[in-house]
Amino acid sequence: MLKLILENALKKEELEQYKDRVVTINKAINEKTLPGNDYLGWAKYPLTYDKQEAEQIKKDAEYVRNHFDVLVVCGIGGSYLGARAAIEALNGIKSTSKPEIIFFGQTFSPNYTAQVLEYLKGKKFAINVISKSGTTTETSIAFRLVKELLEKQIGKDAARKAIFATTDKETGALLTLARKEGYQTYVLPSDIGGRYSVFSAVGLFPLACAGVDIDDFMKGAYDAMATFDNDDLHSNICYQYACSRDYFYRKAKKSCELFVTYEPQFTQIGEWLKQLFGESEGKMKKGLFPTSATFSTDLHSLGQFIQDGSPVLFETIIYVEKPAYDVLVPHDDLDLDGLNYLENKSLSFVNHQAFEGTLQAHTQEGKVPCIVLELDSMNPYNLGYLFYFFMRACAMSAYLLEINPFNQPGVEVYKRNMFHLLGKKGY
Ligand code: PA5
């Protein structure tokens, strides 16, 4: 279960001022009366999602698991980050389970693209192409390349059965192609934006292919929805977190939120959070800059700045009590490294002491406010719960800032320039 610990960040009384606004905004989220209201499909999605499609996803994922060694997931931004964060958080970064999941189409990098294509040569692979618009340049180029390779390796007919497309229900280039070729399709609902889409087929199909129990994942999301659709600030930790963010931004004049984890396999959760909060709140010259770090690794790089540098940030630490695996420190007769004092101590114990020691150093000497979100363990249920917690907190937090959380007008500017330089018609 998820716990919010604010004692190293602020006094709960500081949040009292938000009580009434939370009531108003929670009602507005439910009644869809604020800007962006046509993108609130995610709020009740753990209840309303298409159960028949979920069953189809499980069946197709079983087929992929039985027939292919690799699944190439093509997508970018909201059509990529959630699935990657979830699969790494649950399976680890050195997982040997089959099929291997490779994320593709999230970059123009010629090096990465060429290496992935080379790696896939001769391998039995399937493709899940994910794009709501169907015209995102990175994804479309990557899909064109990987589809060509697949068709060359197994023929057009077999390739059709190995390509799964997740896109809009009614429109778009990808939907047109999928219909023409007869690919299996899944829906990214039109009232859910990319960064809020992890509970749709965008997340569910890759997760199911990676062997994750998607029913448990959705059950976690459902329980979070039932718990956090609650306008009582005293009992709602999701809105306490959202209001704390607003407090640090407006009252304490912080400009950065540093998301911290203590497991490399949770690093991608930080990437997902950066998009969720960055694209939702960074508008009208407002918003906290979301960034992330993995400790203790980054204590050896960013640690100095956090402890002693400009006082611009507060931390939100996601700490998971029980790891999936553990390792003991071995005895060494020579003990030249002086580590025998840790003999037979587990790495989870060492990691925990690093967490406690750092928390104390950052809050007490460094005066860096630290919010702690504690989970007992990482599993599909808890991850579904955590993702929904952040999505709901993000909506509340953006509305507190009087910002529409569900558009991203700023993202178009670089695209216009790039298309002009690339010579695309109309730019
Ligand atoms: O959150 C968003 O809306 C974006 O990050 C999109 O998900 C991303 O640009 C990919 O778009 P599409 O799914 O249309 O390819």
GROMACS .gro file of C-alpha atoms in nm, residues 36-402:
model
  367
   36GLY     CA    1  -0.938   2.026  -2.115
   37ASN     CA    2  -1.259   1.853  -2.007
   38ASP     CA    3  -1.278   1.649  -2.328
   39TYR     CA    4  -0.954   1.470  -2.225
   40LEU     CA    5  -1.074   1.341  -1.890
   41GLY     CA    6  -1.147   0.987  -2.012
   42TRP     CA    7  -0.859   0.853  -1.801
   43ALA     CA    8  -1.022   0.961  -1.472
   44LYS     CA    9  -1.284   0.683  -1.472
   45TYR     CA   10  -1.104   0.453  -1.717
   46PRO     CA   11  -1.013   0.183  -1.461
   47LEU     CA   12  -1.391   0.138  -1.431
   48THR     CA   13  -1.504   0.203  -1.787
   49TYR     CA   14  -1.226   0.036  -1.990
   50ASP     CA   15  -1.324  -0.208  -2.261
   51LYS     CA   16  -1.308  -0.549  -2.087
   52GLN     CA   17  -1.360  -0.733  -2.415
   53GLU     CA   18  -1.057  -0.562  -2.565
   54ALA     CA   19  -0.857  -0.650  -2.252
   55GLU     CA   20  -0.948  -1.018  -2.302
   56GLN     CA   21  -0.841  -0.996  -2.668
   57ILE     CA   22  -0.514  -0.834  -2.559
   58LYS     CA   23  -0.444  -1.123  -2.319
   59LYS     CA   24  -0.514  -1.378  -2.594
   60ASP     CA   25  -0.296  -1.200  -2.849
   61ALA     CA   26  -0.018  -1.149  -2.594
   62GLU     CA   27  -0.020  -1.524  -2.524
   63TYR     CA   28   0.020  -1.582  -2.898
   64VAL     CA   29   0.312  -1.337  -2.912
   65ARG     CA   30   0.474  -1.502  -2.608
   66ASN     CA   31   0.446  -1.845  -2.768
   67HIS     CA   32   0.557  -1.757  -3.119
   68PHE     CA   33   0.813  -1.476  -3.103
   69ASP     CA   34   1.147  -1.409  -2.935
   70VAL     CA   35   1.127  -1.030  -2.957
   71LEU     CA   36   0.848  -0.772  -2.949
   72VAL     CA   37   0.940  -0.439  -3.105
   73VAL     CA   38   0.726  -0.162  -2.954
   74CYS     CA   39   0.723   0.145  -3.182
   75GLY     CA   40   0.607   0.469  -3.021
   76ILE     CA   41   0.719   0.795  -2.861
   77GLY     CA   42   0.614   1.022  -2.573
   78GLY     CA   43   0.286   0.910  -2.423
   79SER     CA   44   0.279   0.622  -2.670
   80TYR     CA   45   0.602   0.484  -2.522
   81LEU     CA   46   0.700   0.602  -2.174
   82GLY     CA   47   0.429   0.430  -1.966
   83ALA     CA   48   0.484   0.084  -2.110
   84ARG     CA   49   0.860   0.113  -2.080
   85ALA     CA   50   0.841   0.243  -1.722
   86ALA     CA   51   0.604  -0.036  -1.619
   87ILE     CA   52   0.789  -0.323  -1.787
   88GLU     CA   53   1.125  -0.218  -1.643
   89ALA     CA   54   0.983  -0.153  -1.297
   90LEU     CA   55   0.820  -0.498  -1.286
   91ASN     CA   56   1.062  -0.719  -1.480
   92GLY     CA   57   1.393  -0.544  -1.410
   93ILE     CA   58   1.651  -0.417  -1.656
   94LYS     CA   59   1.838  -0.743  -1.702
   95SER     CA   60   1.532  -0.960  -1.742
   96THR     CA   61   1.580  -1.273  -1.950
   97SER     CA   62   1.209  -1.344  -1.990
   98LYS     CA   63   1.076  -1.400  -2.341
   99PRO     CA   64   0.985  -1.222  -2.557
  100GLU     CA   65   1.252  -0.958  -2.520
  101ILE     CA   66   1.088  -0.615  -2.548
  102ILE     CA   67   1.271  -0.356  -2.760
  103PHE     CA   68   1.148   0.004  -2.769
  104PHE     CA   69   1.188   0.168  -3.106
  105GLY     CA   70   1.065   0.483  -3.281
  106GLN     CA   71   1.139   0.711  -2.985
  107THR     CA   72   1.438   0.875  -3.155
  108PHE     CA   73   1.579   0.984  -3.491
  109SER     CA   74   1.919   0.846  -3.388
  110PRO     CA   75   2.075   0.674  -3.689
  111ASN     CA   76   2.305   0.480  -3.456
  112TYR     CA   77   2.028   0.334  -3.239
  113THR     CA   78   1.805   0.268  -3.540
  114ALA     CA   79   2.077   0.090  -3.738
  115GLN     CA   80   2.184  -0.121  -3.438
  116VAL     CA   81   1.828  -0.233  -3.359
  117LEU     CA   82   1.766  -0.329  -3.723
  118GLU     CA   83   2.093  -0.522  -3.730
  119TYR     CA   84   2.004  -0.697  -3.402
  120LEU     CA   85   1.664  -0.802  -3.540
  121LYS     CA   86   1.809  -0.965  -3.851
  122GLY     CA   87   1.725  -1.335  -3.846
  123LYS     CA   88   1.522  -1.306  -3.523
  124LYS     CA   89   1.157  -1.406  -3.480
  125PHE     CA   90   0.997  -1.075  -3.396
  126ALA     CA   91   0.653  -0.914  -3.378
  127ILE     CA   92   0.570  -0.543  -3.386
  128ASN     CA   93   0.335  -0.331  -3.178
  129VAL     CA   94   0.311   0.010  -3.344
  130ILE     CA   95   0.150   0.271  -3.119
  131SER     CA   96   0.043   0.613  -3.241
  132LYS     CA   97  -0.277   0.802  -3.177
  133SER     CA   98  -0.228   1.041  -3.467
  134GLY     CA   99  -0.059   0.782  -3.686
  135THR     CA  100   0.168   1.050  -3.828
  136THR     CA  101   0.435   1.105  -3.561
  137THR     CA  102   0.759   1.126  -3.756
  138GLU     CA  103   0.992   0.924  -3.529
  139THR     CA  104   0.740   0.641  -3.494
  140SER     CA  105   0.643   0.638  -3.862
  141ILE     CA  106   1.004   0.620  -3.986
  142ALA     CA  107   1.088   0.342  -3.741
  143PHE     CA  108   0.774   0.147  -3.826
  144ARG     CA  109   0.840   0.177  -4.199
  145LEU     CA  110   1.190   0.032  -4.144
  146VAL     CA  111   1.097  -0.249  -3.910
  147LYS     CA  112   0.793  -0.349  -4.116
  148GLU     CA  113   1.011  -0.367  -4.427
  149LEU     CA  114   1.257  -0.594  -4.245
  150LEU     CA  115   0.980  -0.818  -4.112
  151GLU     CA  116   0.815  -0.853  -4.453
  152LYS     CA  117   1.153  -0.935  -4.607
  153GLN     CA  118   1.221  -1.201  -4.344
  154ILE     CA  119   0.885  -1.380  -4.323
  155GLY     CA  120   0.681  -1.252  -4.618
  156LYS     CA  121   0.392  -1.008  -4.635
  157ASP     CA  122   0.121  -1.252  -4.529
  158ALA     CA  123   0.294  -1.377  -4.215
  159ALA     CA  124   0.401  -1.020  -4.131
  160ARG     CA  125   0.036  -0.911  -4.122
  161LYS     CA  126  -0.025  -1.157  -3.837
  162ALA     CA  127   0.281  -1.031  -3.649
  163ILE     CA  128   0.188  -0.662  -3.653
  164PHE     CA  129  -0.040  -0.516  -3.385
  165ALA     CA  130  -0.148  -0.153  -3.416
  166THR     CA  131  -0.270   0.068  -3.131
  167THR     CA  132  -0.432   0.389  -3.255
  168ASP     CA  133  -0.742   0.606  -3.269
  169LYS     CA  134  -1.072   0.424  -3.314
  170GLU     CA  135  -1.196   0.628  -3.607
  171THR     CA  136  -0.929   0.828  -3.785
  172GLY     CA  137  -0.563   0.849  -3.882
  173ALA     CA  138  -0.305   0.711  -4.121
  174LEU     CA  139  -0.220   0.414  -3.900
  175LEU     CA  140  -0.583   0.307  -3.874
  176THR     CA  141  -0.618   0.329  -4.253
  177LEU     CA  142  -0.306   0.117  -4.304
  178ALA     CA  143  -0.410  -0.135  -4.037
  179ARG     CA  144  -0.751  -0.179  -4.201
  180LYS     CA  145  -0.598  -0.214  -4.545
  181GLU     CA  146  -0.343  -0.473  -4.429
  182GLY     CA  147  -0.570  -0.648  -4.179
  183TYR     CA  148  -0.353  -0.591  -3.869
  184GLN     CA  149  -0.505  -0.659  -3.530
  185THR     CA  150  -0.590  -0.315  -3.384
  186TYR     CA  151  -0.644  -0.182  -3.035
  187VAL     CA  152  -0.792   0.151  -2.938
  188LEU     CA  153  -0.641   0.459  -2.781
  189PRO     CA  154  -0.965   0.632  -2.675
  190SER     CA  155  -1.015   0.979  -2.819
  191ASP     CA  156  -1.080   1.135  -2.475
  192ILE     CA  157  -0.743   1.017  -2.335
  193GLY     CA  158  -0.418   1.197  -2.417
  194GLY     CA  159  -0.087   1.015  -2.463
  195ARG     CA  160   0.061   1.081  -2.120
  196TYR     CA  161  -0.258   0.957  -1.949
  197SER     CA  162  -0.285   0.646  -2.167
  198VAL     CA  163  -0.090   0.378  -1.978
  199PHE     CA  164  -0.413   0.200  -1.870
  200SER     CA  165  -0.534   0.176  -2.229
  201ALA     CA  166  -0.403  -0.072  -2.488
  202VAL     CA  167  -0.101   0.161  -2.521
  203GLY     CA  168   0.025   0.015  -2.194
  204LEU     CA  169  -0.176  -0.305  -2.164
  205PHE     CA  170  -0.064  -0.486  -2.480
  206PRO     CA  171   0.314  -0.445  -2.428
  207LEU     CA  172   0.269  -0.525  -2.057
  208ALA     CA  173   0.071  -0.842  -2.129
  209CYS     CA  174   0.336  -0.948  -2.383
  210ALA     CA  175   0.599  -0.895  -2.112
  211GLY     CA  176   0.409  -1.140  -1.890
  212VAL     CA  177   0.258  -0.879  -1.657
  213ASP     CA  178  -0.081  -0.957  -1.500
  214ILE     CA  179  -0.282  -0.672  -1.651
  215ASP     CA  180  -0.590  -0.755  -1.442
  216ASP     CA  181  -0.390  -0.685  -1.125
  217PHE     CA  182  -0.249  -0.369  -1.283
  218MET     CA  183  -0.602  -0.243  -1.361
  219LYS     CA  184  -0.728  -0.349  -1.016
  220GLY     CA  185  -0.459  -0.128  -0.860
  221ALA     CA  186  -0.569   0.161  -1.082
  222TYR     CA  187  -0.933   0.098  -0.994
  223ASP     CA  188  -0.866   0.099  -0.620
  224ALA     CA  189  -0.664   0.420  -0.653
  225MET     CA  190  -0.950   0.577  -0.850
  226ALA     CA  191  -1.200   0.477  -0.580
  227THR     CA  192  -0.970   0.607  -0.304
  228PHE     CA  193  -0.858   0.936  -0.458
  229ASP     CA  194  -1.185   1.055  -0.606
  230ASN     CA  195  -1.240   1.211  -0.264
  231ASP     CA  196  -1.256   1.583  -0.196
  232ASP     CA  197  -1.156   1.561   0.171
  233LEU     CA  198  -0.801   1.689   0.180
  234HIS     CA  199  -0.743   1.550   0.532
  235SER     CA  200  -0.786   1.191   0.418
  236ASN     CA  201  -0.677   1.212   0.053
  237ILE     CA  202  -0.299   1.165   0.020
  238CYS     CA  203  -0.315   1.218  -0.357
  239TYR     CA  204  -0.445   1.572  -0.317
  240GLN     CA  205  -0.214   1.633  -0.018
  241TYR     CA  206   0.072   1.559  -0.254
  242ALA     CA  207  -0.075   1.785  -0.528
  243CYS     CA  208  -0.119   2.072  -0.281
  244SER     CA  209   0.233   2.024  -0.143
  245ARG     CA  210   0.368   2.070  -0.496
  246ASP     CA  211   0.169   2.390  -0.532
  247TYR     CA  212   0.289   2.506  -0.191
  248PHE     CA  213   0.655   2.451  -0.285
  249TYR     CA  214   0.608   2.628  -0.618
  250ARG     CA  215   0.411   2.930  -0.504
  251LYS     CA  216   0.491   2.980  -0.137
  252ALA     CA  217   0.841   2.833  -0.100
  253LYS     CA  218   0.942   2.960  -0.448
  254LYS     CA  219   1.095   2.629  -0.558
  255SER     CA  220   1.131   2.582  -0.931
  256CYS     CA  221   1.225   2.212  -0.959
  257GLU     CA  222   1.079   1.884  -0.841
  258LEU     CA  223   1.338   1.608  -0.831
  259PHE     CA  224   1.183   1.261  -0.852
  260VAL     CA  225   1.410   1.015  -0.675
  261THR     CA  226   1.416   0.636  -0.675
  262TYR     CA  227   1.663   0.393  -0.521
  263GLU     CA  228   1.640   0.126  -0.793
  264PRO     CA  229   1.779   0.154  -1.147
  265GLN     CA  230   1.476  -0.040  -1.269
  266PHE     CA  231   1.256   0.252  -1.153
  267THR     CA  232   1.454   0.511  -1.350
  268GLN     CA  233   1.198   0.500  -1.631
  269ILE     CA  234   0.921   0.584  -1.385
  270GLY     CA  235   1.112   0.912  -1.349
  271GLU     CA  236   1.103   0.956  -1.728
  272TRP     CA  237   0.726   0.891  -1.731
  273LEU     CA  238   0.678   1.144  -1.448
  274LYS     CA  239   0.884   1.405  -1.631
  275GLN     CA  240   0.647   1.386  -1.928
  276LEU     CA  241   0.333   1.368  -1.715
  277PHE     CA  242   0.412   1.678  -1.511
  278GLY     CA  243   0.625   1.864  -1.767
  279GLU     CA  244   0.372   1.850  -2.051
  280SER     CA  245   0.074   1.897  -1.822
  281GLU     CA  246   0.198   2.197  -1.624
  282GLY     CA  247   0.474   2.370  -1.818
  283LYS     CA  248   0.259   2.636  -1.985
  284MET     CA  249   0.191   3.011  -1.967
  285LYS     CA  250   0.540   3.061  -1.818
  286LYS     CA  251   0.435   2.858  -1.511
  287GLY     CA  252   0.509   2.519  -1.357
  288LEU     CA  253   0.773   2.324  -1.168
  289PHE     CA  254   1.053   2.180  -1.383
  290PRO     CA  255   1.033   1.803  -1.326
  291THR     CA  256   1.359   1.615  -1.320
  292SER     CA  257   1.471   1.279  -1.186
  293ALA     CA  258   1.759   1.093  -1.028
  294THR     CA  259   1.841   0.737  -0.928
  295PHE     CA  260   2.019   0.708  -0.596
  296SER     CA  261   2.272   0.608  -0.482
  297THR     CA  262   2.416   0.627  -0.838
  298ASP     CA  263   2.338   0.997  -0.882
  299LEU     CA  264   2.453   1.087  -0.532
  300HIS     CA  265   2.797   1.050  -0.688
  301SER     CA  266   2.713   1.311  -0.951
  302LEU     CA  267   2.416   1.533  -0.861
  303GLY     CA  268   2.451   1.473  -0.487
  304GLN     CA  269   2.681   1.770  -0.435
  305PHE     CA  270   2.436   2.014  -0.598
  306ILE     CA  271   2.137   1.877  -0.412
  307GLN     CA  272   2.316   1.903  -0.078
  308ASP     CA  273   2.487   2.241  -0.123
  309GLY     CA  274   2.385   2.409  -0.449
  310SER     CA  275   2.117   2.667  -0.538
  311PRO     CA  276   1.810   2.600  -0.321
  312VAL     CA  277   1.577   2.559  -0.619
  313LEU     CA  278   1.442   2.212  -0.565
  314PHE     CA  279   1.242   1.979  -0.347
  315GLU     CA  280   1.248   1.600  -0.374
  316THR     CA  281   0.971   1.347  -0.421
  317ILE     CA  282   1.119   1.012  -0.327
  318ILE     CA  283   0.952   0.689  -0.436
  319TYR     CA  284   1.081   0.431  -0.194
  320VAL     CA  285   0.994   0.062  -0.225
  321GLU     CA  286   1.050  -0.134   0.096
  322LYS     CA  287   1.092  -0.493  -0.026
  323PRO     CA  288   1.299  -0.566  -0.336
  324ALA     CA  289   1.214  -0.864  -0.557
  325TYR     CA  290   1.564  -1.006  -0.509
  326ASP     CA  291   1.837  -0.966  -0.250
  327VAL     CA  292   2.211  -1.031  -0.224
  328LEU     CA  293   2.438  -1.072   0.080
  329VAL     CA  294   2.780  -0.908   0.115
  330PRO     CA  295   3.036  -1.195   0.122
  331HIS     CA  296   3.325  -1.250   0.370
  332ASP     CA  297   3.679  -1.185   0.246
  333ASP     CA  298   3.979  -1.318   0.442
  334LEU     CA  299   4.206  -1.027   0.349
  335ASP     CA  300   3.941  -0.759   0.405
  336LEU     CA  301   4.161  -0.504   0.227
  337ASP     CA  302   3.851  -0.304   0.129
  338GLY     CA  303   3.743  -0.303   0.495
  339LEU     CA  304   3.399  -0.437   0.409
  340ASN     CA  305   3.385  -0.731   0.649
  341TYR     CA  306   3.181  -0.516   0.889
  342LEU     CA  307   2.900  -0.563   0.635
  343GLU     CA  308   2.951  -0.940   0.607
  344ASN     CA  309   2.618  -1.119   0.556
  345LYS     CA  310   2.432  -0.791   0.550
  346SER     CA  311   2.186  -0.770   0.260
  347LEU     CA  312   2.207  -0.507  -0.013
  348SER     CA  313   1.847  -0.412   0.067
  349PHE     CA  314   1.969  -0.325   0.418
  350VAL     CA  315   2.260  -0.121   0.277
  351ASN     CA  316   2.030   0.055   0.026
  352HIS     CA  317   1.785   0.136   0.305
  353GLN     CA  318   2.058   0.291   0.523
  354ALA     CA  319   2.166   0.497   0.218
  355PHE     CA  320   1.804   0.616   0.186
  356GLU     CA  321   1.777   0.708   0.557
  357GLY     CA  322   2.118   0.875   0.568
  358THR     CA  323   2.055   1.076   0.252
  359LEU     CA  324   1.709   1.183   0.364
  360GLN     CA  325   1.857   1.318   0.684
  361ALA     CA  326   2.147   1.489   0.506
  362HIS     CA  327   1.926   1.655   0.246
  363THR     CA  328   1.651   1.771   0.480
  364GLN     CA  329   1.847   1.864   0.792
  365GLU     CA  330   2.179   2.003   0.668
  366GLY     CA  331   2.081   2.071   0.305
  367LYS     CA  332   1.739   2.220   0.392
  368VAL     CA  333   1.592   2.046   0.088
  369PRO     CA  334   1.227   1.952   0.153
  370CYS     CA  335   1.171   1.581   0.086
  371ILE     CA  336   0.833   1.422   0.024
  372VAL     CA  337   0.843   1.041   0.060
  373LEU     CA  338   0.606   0.804  -0.116
  374GLU     CA  339   0.650   0.458   0.028
  375LEU     CA  340   0.534   0.132  -0.126
  376ASP     CA  341   0.573  -0.205   0.049
  377SER     CA  342   0.673  -0.378  -0.275
  378MET     CA  343   0.660  -0.334  -0.652
  379ASN     CA  344   0.402  -0.549  -0.827
  380PRO     CA  345   0.141  -0.489  -1.099
  381TYR     CA  346  -0.128  -0.391  -0.847
  382ASN     CA  347   0.091  -0.137  -0.666
  383LEU     CA  348   0.223   0.007  -0.991
  384GLY     CA  349  -0.130   0.056  -1.128
  385TYR     CA  350  -0.217   0.226  -0.799
  386LEU     CA  351   0.093   0.449  -0.814
  387PHE     CA  352   0.041   0.556  -1.177
  388TYR     CA  353  -0.320   0.653  -1.109
  389PHE     CA  354  -0.213   0.841  -0.794
  390PHE     CA  355   0.026   1.054  -1.001
  391MET     CA  356  -0.221   1.111  -1.285
  392ARG     CA  357  -0.492   1.237  -1.051
  393ALA     CA  358  -0.241   1.444  -0.852
  394CYS     CA  359  -0.115   1.598  -1.175
  395ALA     CA  360  -0.465   1.703  -1.284
  396MET     CA  361  -0.535   1.857  -0.942
  397SER     CA  362  -0.197   2.028  -0.932
  398ALA     CA  363  -0.234   2.179  -1.283
  399TYR     CA  364  -0.584   2.303  -1.207
  400LEU     CA  365  -0.452   2.464  -0.886
  401LEU     CA  366  -0.211   2.651  -1.116
  402GLU     CA  367  -0.505   2.743  -1.341
   0.00000   0.00000   0.00000
